[in-house]
PDB file of C-alpha atoms in Angstrom:
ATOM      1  CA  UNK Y  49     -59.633 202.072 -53.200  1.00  0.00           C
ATOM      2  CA  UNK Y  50     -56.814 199.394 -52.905  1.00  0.00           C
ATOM      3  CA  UNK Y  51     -56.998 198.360 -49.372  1.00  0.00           C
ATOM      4  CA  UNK Y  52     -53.741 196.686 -49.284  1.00  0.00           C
ATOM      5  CA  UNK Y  53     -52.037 199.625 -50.076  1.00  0.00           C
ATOM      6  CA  UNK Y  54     -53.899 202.091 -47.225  1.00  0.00           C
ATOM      7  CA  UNK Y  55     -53.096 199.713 -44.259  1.00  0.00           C
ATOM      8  CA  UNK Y  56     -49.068 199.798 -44.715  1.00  0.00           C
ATOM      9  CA  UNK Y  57     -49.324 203.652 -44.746  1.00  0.00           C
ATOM     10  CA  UNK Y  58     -51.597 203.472 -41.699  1.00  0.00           C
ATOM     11  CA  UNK Y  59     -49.770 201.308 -39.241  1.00  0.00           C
ATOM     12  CA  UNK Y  60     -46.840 203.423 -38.500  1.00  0.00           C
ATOM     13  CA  UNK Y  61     -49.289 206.047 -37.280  1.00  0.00           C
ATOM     14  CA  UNK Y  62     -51.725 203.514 -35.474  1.00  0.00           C
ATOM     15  CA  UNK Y  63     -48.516 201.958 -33.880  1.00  0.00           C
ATOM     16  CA  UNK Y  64     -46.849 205.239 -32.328  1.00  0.00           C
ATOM     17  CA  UNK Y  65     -50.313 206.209 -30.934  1.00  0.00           C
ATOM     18  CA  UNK Y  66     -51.670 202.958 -29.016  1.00  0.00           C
ATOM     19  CA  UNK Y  67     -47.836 203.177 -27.606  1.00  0.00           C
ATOM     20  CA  UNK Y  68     -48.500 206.805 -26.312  1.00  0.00           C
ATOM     21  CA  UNK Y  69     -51.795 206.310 -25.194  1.00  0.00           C
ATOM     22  CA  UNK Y  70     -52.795 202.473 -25.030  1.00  0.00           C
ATOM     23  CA  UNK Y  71     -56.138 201.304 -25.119  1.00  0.00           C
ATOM     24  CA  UNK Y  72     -57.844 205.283 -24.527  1.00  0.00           C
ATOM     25  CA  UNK Y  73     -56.500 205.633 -27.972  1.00  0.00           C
ATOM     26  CA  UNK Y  74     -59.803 205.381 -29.161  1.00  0.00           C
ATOM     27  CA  UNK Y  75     -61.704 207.054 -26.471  1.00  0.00           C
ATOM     28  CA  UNK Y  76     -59.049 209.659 -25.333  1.00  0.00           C
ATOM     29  CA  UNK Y  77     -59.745 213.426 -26.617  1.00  0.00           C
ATOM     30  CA  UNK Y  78     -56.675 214.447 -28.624  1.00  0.00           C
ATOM     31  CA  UNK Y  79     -53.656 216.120 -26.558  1.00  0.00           C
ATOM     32  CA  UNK Y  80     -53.303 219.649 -28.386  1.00  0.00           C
ATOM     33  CA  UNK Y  81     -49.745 219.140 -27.670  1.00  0.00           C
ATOM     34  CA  UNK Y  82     -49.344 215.465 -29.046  1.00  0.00           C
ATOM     35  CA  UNK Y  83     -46.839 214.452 -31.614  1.00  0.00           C
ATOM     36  CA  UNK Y  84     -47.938 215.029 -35.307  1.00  0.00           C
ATOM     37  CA  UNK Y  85     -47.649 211.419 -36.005  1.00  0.00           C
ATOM     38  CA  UNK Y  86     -49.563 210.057 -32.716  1.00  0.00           C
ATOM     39  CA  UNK Y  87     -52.044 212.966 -33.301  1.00  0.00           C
ATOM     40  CA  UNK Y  88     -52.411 211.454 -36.884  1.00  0.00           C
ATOM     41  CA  UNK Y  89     -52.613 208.000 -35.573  1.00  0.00           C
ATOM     42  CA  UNK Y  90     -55.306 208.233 -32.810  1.00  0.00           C
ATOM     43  CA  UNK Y  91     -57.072 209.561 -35.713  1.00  0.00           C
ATOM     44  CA  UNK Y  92     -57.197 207.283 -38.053  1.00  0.00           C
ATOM     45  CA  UNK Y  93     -57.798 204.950 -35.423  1.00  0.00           C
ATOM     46  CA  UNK Y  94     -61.055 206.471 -33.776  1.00  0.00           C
ATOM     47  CA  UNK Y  95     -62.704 207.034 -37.486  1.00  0.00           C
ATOM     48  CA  UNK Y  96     -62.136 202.985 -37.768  1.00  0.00           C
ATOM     49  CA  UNK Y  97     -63.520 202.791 -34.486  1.00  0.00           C
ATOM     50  CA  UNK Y  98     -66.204 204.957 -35.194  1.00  0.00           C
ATOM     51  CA  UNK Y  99     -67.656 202.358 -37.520  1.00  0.00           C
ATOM     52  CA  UNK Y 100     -69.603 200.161 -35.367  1.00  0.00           C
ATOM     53  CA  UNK Y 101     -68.854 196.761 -37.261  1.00  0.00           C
ATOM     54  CA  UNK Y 102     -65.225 197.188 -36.232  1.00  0.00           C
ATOM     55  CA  UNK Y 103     -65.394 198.460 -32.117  1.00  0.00           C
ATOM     56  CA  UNK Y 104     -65.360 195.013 -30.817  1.00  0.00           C
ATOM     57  CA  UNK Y 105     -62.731 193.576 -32.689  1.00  0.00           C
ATOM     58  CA  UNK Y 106     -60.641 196.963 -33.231  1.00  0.00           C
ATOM     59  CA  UNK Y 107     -60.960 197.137 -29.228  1.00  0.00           C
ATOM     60  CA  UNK Y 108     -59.375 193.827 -28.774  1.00  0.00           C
ATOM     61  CA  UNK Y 109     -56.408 194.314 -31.489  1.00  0.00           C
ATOM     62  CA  UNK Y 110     -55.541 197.574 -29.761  1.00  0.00           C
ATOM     63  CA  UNK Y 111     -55.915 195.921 -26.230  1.00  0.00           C
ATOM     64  CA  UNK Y 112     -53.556 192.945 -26.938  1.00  0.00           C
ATOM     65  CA  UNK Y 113     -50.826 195.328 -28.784  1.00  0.00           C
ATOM     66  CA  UNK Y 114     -51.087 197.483 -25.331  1.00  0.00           C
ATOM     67  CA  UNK Y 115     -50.328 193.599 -23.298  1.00  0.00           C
ATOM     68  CA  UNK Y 116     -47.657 193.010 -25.998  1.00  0.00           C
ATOM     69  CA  UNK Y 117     -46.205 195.890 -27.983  1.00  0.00           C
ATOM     70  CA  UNK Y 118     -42.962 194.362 -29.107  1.00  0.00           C
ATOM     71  CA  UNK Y 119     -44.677 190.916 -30.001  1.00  0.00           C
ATOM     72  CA  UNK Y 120     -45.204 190.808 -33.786  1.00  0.00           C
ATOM     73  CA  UNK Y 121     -48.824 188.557 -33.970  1.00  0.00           C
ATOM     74  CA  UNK Y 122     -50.154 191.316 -31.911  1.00  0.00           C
ATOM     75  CA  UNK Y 123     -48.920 193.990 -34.614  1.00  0.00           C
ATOM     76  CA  UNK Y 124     -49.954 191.629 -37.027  1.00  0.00           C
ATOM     77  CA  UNK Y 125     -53.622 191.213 -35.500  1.00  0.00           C
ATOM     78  CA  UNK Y 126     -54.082 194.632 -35.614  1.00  0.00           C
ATOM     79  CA  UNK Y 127     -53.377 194.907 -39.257  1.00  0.00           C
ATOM     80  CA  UNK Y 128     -55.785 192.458 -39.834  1.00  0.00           C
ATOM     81  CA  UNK Y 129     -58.414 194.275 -37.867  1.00  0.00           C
ATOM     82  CA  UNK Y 130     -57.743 197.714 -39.944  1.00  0.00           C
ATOM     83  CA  UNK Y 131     -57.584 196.040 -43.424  1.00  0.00           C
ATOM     84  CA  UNK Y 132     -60.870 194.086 -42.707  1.00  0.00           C
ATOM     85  CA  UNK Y 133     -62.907 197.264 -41.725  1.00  0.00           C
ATOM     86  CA  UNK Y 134     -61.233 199.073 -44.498  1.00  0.00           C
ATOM     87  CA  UNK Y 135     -61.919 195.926 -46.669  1.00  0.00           C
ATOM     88  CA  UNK Y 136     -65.677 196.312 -45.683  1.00  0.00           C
ATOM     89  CA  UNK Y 137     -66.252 200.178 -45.939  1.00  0.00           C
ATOM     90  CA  UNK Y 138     -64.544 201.255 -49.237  1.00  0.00           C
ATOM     91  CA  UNK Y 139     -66.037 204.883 -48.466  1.00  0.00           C
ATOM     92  CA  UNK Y 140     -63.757 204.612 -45.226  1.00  0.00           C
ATOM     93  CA  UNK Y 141     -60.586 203.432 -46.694  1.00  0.00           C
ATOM     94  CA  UNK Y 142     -61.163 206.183 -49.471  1.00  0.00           C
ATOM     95  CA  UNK Y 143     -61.644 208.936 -46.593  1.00  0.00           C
ATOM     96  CA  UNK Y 144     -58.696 207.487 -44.757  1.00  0.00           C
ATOM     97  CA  UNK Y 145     -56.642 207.301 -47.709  1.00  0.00           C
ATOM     98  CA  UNK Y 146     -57.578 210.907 -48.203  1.00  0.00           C
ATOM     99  CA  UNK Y 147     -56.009 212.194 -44.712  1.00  0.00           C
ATOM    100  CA  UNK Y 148     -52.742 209.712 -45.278  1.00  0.00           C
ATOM    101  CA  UNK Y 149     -52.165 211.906 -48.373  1.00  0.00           C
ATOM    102  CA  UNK Y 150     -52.670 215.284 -46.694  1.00  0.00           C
ATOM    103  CA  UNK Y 151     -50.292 214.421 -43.803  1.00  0.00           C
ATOM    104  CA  UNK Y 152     -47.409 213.185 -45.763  1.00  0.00           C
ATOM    105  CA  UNK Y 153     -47.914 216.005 -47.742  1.00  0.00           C
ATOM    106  CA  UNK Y 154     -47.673 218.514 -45.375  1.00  0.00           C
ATOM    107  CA  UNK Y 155     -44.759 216.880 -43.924  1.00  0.00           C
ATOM    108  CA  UNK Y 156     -41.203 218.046 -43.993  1.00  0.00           C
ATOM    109  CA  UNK Y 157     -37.909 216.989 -43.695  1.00  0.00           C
ATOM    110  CA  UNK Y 158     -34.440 218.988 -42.599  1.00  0.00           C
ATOM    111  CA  UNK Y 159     -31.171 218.352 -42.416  1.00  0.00           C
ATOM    112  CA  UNK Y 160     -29.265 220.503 -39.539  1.00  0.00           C
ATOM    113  CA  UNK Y 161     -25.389 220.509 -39.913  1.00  0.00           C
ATOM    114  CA  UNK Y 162     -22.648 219.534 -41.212  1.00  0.00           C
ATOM    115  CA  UNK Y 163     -23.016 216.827 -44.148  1.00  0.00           C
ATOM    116  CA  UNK Y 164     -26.650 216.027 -42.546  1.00  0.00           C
ATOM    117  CA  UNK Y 165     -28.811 213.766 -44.656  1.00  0.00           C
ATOM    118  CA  UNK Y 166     -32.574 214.403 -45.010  1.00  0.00           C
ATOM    119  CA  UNK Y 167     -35.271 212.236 -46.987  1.00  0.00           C
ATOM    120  CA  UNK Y 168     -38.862 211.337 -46.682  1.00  0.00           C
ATOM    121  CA  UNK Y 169     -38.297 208.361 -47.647  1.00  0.00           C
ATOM    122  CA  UNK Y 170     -35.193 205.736 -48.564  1.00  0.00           C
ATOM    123  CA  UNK Y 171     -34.816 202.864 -49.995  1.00  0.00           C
ATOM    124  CA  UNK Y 172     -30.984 202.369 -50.201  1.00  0.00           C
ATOM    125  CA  UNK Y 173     -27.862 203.271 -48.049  1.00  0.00           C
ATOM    126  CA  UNK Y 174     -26.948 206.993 -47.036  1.00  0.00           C
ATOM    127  CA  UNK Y 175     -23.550 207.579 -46.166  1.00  0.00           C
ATOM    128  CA  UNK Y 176     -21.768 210.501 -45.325  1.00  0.00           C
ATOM    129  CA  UNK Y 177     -18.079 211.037 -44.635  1.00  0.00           C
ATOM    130  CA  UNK Y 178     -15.325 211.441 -46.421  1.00  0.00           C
ATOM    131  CA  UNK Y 179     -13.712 208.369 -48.441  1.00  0.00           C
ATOM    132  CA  UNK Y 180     -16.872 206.310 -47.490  1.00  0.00           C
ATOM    133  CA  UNK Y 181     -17.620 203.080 -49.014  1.00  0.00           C
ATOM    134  CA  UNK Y 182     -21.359 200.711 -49.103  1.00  0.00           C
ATOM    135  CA  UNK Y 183     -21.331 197.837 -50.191  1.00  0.00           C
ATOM    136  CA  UNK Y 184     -25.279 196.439 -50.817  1.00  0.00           C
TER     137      UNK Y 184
END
């Protein structure tokens, strides 16, 4: 299992769920009523923090992107933390990996209204309107 390529897809989830629950992100029983995507996040978090190499330092990354969620190290440090446990435990990055696949495949996308735009994911310019113009 490539490592470098399960972290990317993890953050986004790891991210939106220490912001709605902090540092209980890893202790906190999940909300029946949270968010897909911080549902998915606190997840994947708590099965890296289930592993007992990575509590301490997991703990610490989470607690300093709680004290600084806009800062960049502290996003950065966590990434580090995740891609070294995941690094260690190939069995856990493969498992991980695993529910990463089933949630984005599950996952939908709609476009409501009037020349509405929907993608899962983009790489380019969208543009509606009429006589629009992008220049890249």
């Amino acid at each position: 299992m490539d490592v470098s390529a399960v972290v990317p897809l993890l953050m986004p989830y790891a991210s939106a769920a220490i912001a709605a629950y902090g540092s209980a992100v890893l202790t906190k029983a999940q909300d029946v009523a949270a968010d897909e995507t911080i549902g998915m996040g606190q997840r994947l978090l708590q099965r890296i923090w289930q592993r007992p190499e990575s509590q301490a330092e997991l703990e610490s990354a989470v607690a300093d992107r709680v004290q600084a969620p806009d800062d960049d190290d502290s996003l950065a440090a966590l990434r580090l933390q995740i891609k070294k446990a995941l690094a260690a435990d190939p069995a856990l990055a493969k498992e991980l990996a695993d529910m990463l696949g089933s949630a984005t495949a599950s996952m939908t996308v709609n476009a409501i209204g009037e020349r509405a735009v929907a993608v899962r994911t983009n790489t380019g310019i969208i543009q509606t309107g009429d006589h629009s113009h992008a220049e890249r």
